């Protein structure tokens, strides 16, 4: 939840706007509307894949590095995916010193839970030699600016960066009892990840008796409880977490889950369409300007 202090008059205005007969939020959105979003991939040259997402005033940069490593003993025939989140001290004064560490840990934990499902990302395709060699995807999320709804924004940025990820093809040569791995140095001889089933997080914030998606910082200050859902393009829920000191009755949870599944399907489909359109435009695509 946001720690920013707002006056009671501001909170009352937001609360009444959402609870009105015809709900209208302070910025004119409906309860199920996201704010304007900008997405750009391939923004960091020394990564396997990268993306930059700007959701209103929330700005996030994601980089993916694919490195060779040893599979985990629990999944000897699969690759690995690890999340690291860093909250820049420039994002908000609250992050100065070690202020953002708790939030960073929370975001990385939720992302890990969302992807801890065999149906979200085919990690077996990242295995080269069972029990010996696999690709490990290190996903770094850098929070550059805070404008609310950080979990959703981080998940969208991660999915876009994974879409942009290129992993070199590997040839395994066996000589006697030893196996030798040879990486292709051809920039076009690469493998792509299938992110069609990768989830996006949809956060439903309960304000008064209603719930909204993509809460702004002011709306988060009015939120008593929120439900975060990892949702795939087919509406499958890969993770679910409730936050906040307020309670949610079973009927509210059911309504929020139904809304989250519906919004999540639209969000995933729209994101994939935008990424495919950006890729088709090639060098002619319009760059937002980050790191350019």
Short mmCIF file of C-alpha atoms in Angstrom, two decimals, residues 52-160:
data_model
loop_
_atom_site.label_atom_id
_atom_site.label_comp_id
_atom_site.label_asym_id
_atom_site.label_seq_id
_atom_site.Cartn_x
_atom_site.Cartn_y
_atom_site.Cartn_z
CA UNK A 52 10.76 -0.59 -20.75
CA UNK A 53 7.22 0.08 -19.55
CA UNK A 54 5.63 3.36 -18.59
CA UNK A 55 2.19 3.17 -16.98
CA UNK A 56 1.13 6.77 -16.28
CA UNK A 57 3.86 7.88 -13.82
CA UNK A 58 5.15 4.38 -13.11
CA UNK A 59 8.36 3.69 -15.04
CA UNK A 60 9.98 0.25 -15.09
CA UNK A 61 12.96 -1.23 -16.91
CA UNK A 62 13.37 -5.02 -17.26
CA UNK A 63 16.41 -6.92 -18.50
CA UNK A 64 16.79 -10.67 -19.10
CA UNK A 65 20.18 -12.40 -19.10
CA UNK A 66 20.38 -16.05 -20.22
CA UNK A 67 23.37 -17.86 -18.74
CA UNK A 68 24.44 -21.50 -18.65
CA UNK A 69 24.15 -23.24 -15.30
CA UNK A 70 23.25 -26.44 -13.50
CA UNK A 71 19.57 -27.47 -13.16
CA UNK A 72 18.08 -27.56 -9.69
CA UNK A 73 17.91 -31.02 -8.06
CA UNK A 74 14.10 -30.70 -7.83
CA UNK A 75 13.77 -30.17 -11.60
CA UNK A 76 16.81 -31.80 -13.23
CA UNK A 77 15.29 -31.68 -16.72
CA UNK A 78 14.29 -28.01 -16.69
CA UNK A 79 15.87 -24.60 -16.89
CA UNK A 80 15.52 -21.99 -14.15
CA UNK A 81 14.08 -18.50 -13.86
CA UNK A 82 15.11 -16.07 -11.13
CA UNK A 83 13.78 -12.59 -10.38
CA UNK A 84 15.68 -9.64 -8.91
CA UNK A 85 13.95 -6.33 -8.21
CA UNK A 86 15.66 -3.05 -7.41
CA UNK A 87 13.85 0.12 -6.33
CA UNK A 88 15.82 3.16 -7.46
CA UNK A 89 16.31 5.81 -4.78
CA UNK A 90 15.28 8.37 -7.41
CA UNK A 91 11.84 6.75 -7.80
CA UNK A 92 10.55 8.21 -4.54
CA UNK A 93 12.14 9.65 -1.36
CA UNK A 94 10.77 6.62 0.52
CA UNK A 95 13.34 4.41 -1.26
CA UNK A 96 16.38 6.30 0.01
CA UNK A 97 18.78 4.14 1.97
CA UNK A 98 17.20 0.69 2.31
CA UNK A 99 13.62 1.94 2.11
CA UNK A 100 12.75 0.00 -1.03
CA UNK A 101 14.16 -3.40 -0.04
CA UNK A 102 10.95 -4.75 1.47
CA UNK A 103 8.89 -3.75 -1.56
CA UNK A 104 11.52 -5.18 -3.94
CA UNK A 105 11.45 -8.52 -2.12
CA UNK A 106 7.65 -8.55 -2.20
CA UNK A 107 7.49 -7.88 -5.95
CA UNK A 108 10.11 -10.55 -6.77
CA UNK A 109 8.27 -13.07 -4.56
CA UNK A 110 4.93 -12.46 -6.28
CA UNK A 111 6.54 -12.70 -9.74
CA UNK A 112 8.21 -15.98 -8.77
CA UNK A 113 4.90 -17.38 -7.57
CA UNK A 114 3.19 -16.36 -10.80
CA UNK A 115 5.78 -18.18 -12.91
CA UNK A 116 6.09 -21.22 -10.61
CA UNK A 117 3.78 -23.18 -12.86
CA UNK A 118 4.74 -25.52 -15.71
CA UNK A 119 1.97 -24.08 -17.87
CA UNK A 120 3.26 -20.49 -17.74
CA UNK A 121 6.66 -20.94 -19.36
CA UNK A 122 8.21 -24.04 -20.93
CA UNK A 123 11.30 -24.33 -18.75
CA UNK A 124 12.01 -27.84 -20.07
CA UNK A 125 12.93 -26.29 -23.42
CA UNK A 126 15.77 -24.51 -21.58
CA UNK A 127 17.38 -27.79 -20.51
CA UNK A 128 20.46 -28.75 -22.56
CA UNK A 129 21.78 -31.83 -20.72
CA UNK A 130 19.54 -33.18 -17.92
CA UNK A 131 21.14 -32.85 -14.47
CA UNK A 132 24.17 -31.13 -16.01
CA UNK A 133 23.51 -28.02 -18.12
CA UNK A 134 20.57 -25.71 -18.66
CA UNK A 135 19.78 -22.07 -19.38
CA UNK A 136 19.09 -19.91 -16.35
CA UNK A 137 17.07 -16.76 -17.00
CA UNK A 138 18.04 -13.93 -14.66
CA UNK A 139 15.33 -11.28 -14.81
CA UNK A 140 16.23 -7.88 -13.37
CA UNK A 141 13.42 -5.41 -12.72
CA UNK A 142 14.42 -1.82 -12.03
CA UNK A 143 11.77 0.51 -10.67
CA UNK A 144 12.63 3.99 -11.94
CA UNK A 145 9.53 5.95 -10.93
CA UNK A 146 6.50 5.26 -8.75
CA UNK A 147 3.00 6.12 -9.88
CA UNK A 148 0.95 3.30 -8.38
CA UNK A 149 0.14 -0.26 -9.43
CA UNK A 150 3.75 -1.47 -9.37
CA UNK A 151 2.99 -5.20 -9.41
CA UNK A 152 0.93 -5.09 -12.60
CA UNK A 153 3.49 -2.87 -14.31
CA UNK A 154 6.39 -5.14 -13.32
CA UNK A 155 4.63 -8.24 -14.66
CA UNK A 156 3.80 -6.57 -17.99
CA UNK A 157 7.41 -5.42 -18.35
CA UNK A 158 8.67 -8.94 -17.57
CA UNK A 159 6.41 -10.54 -20.17
CA UNK A 160 7.50 -8.00 -22.80
#
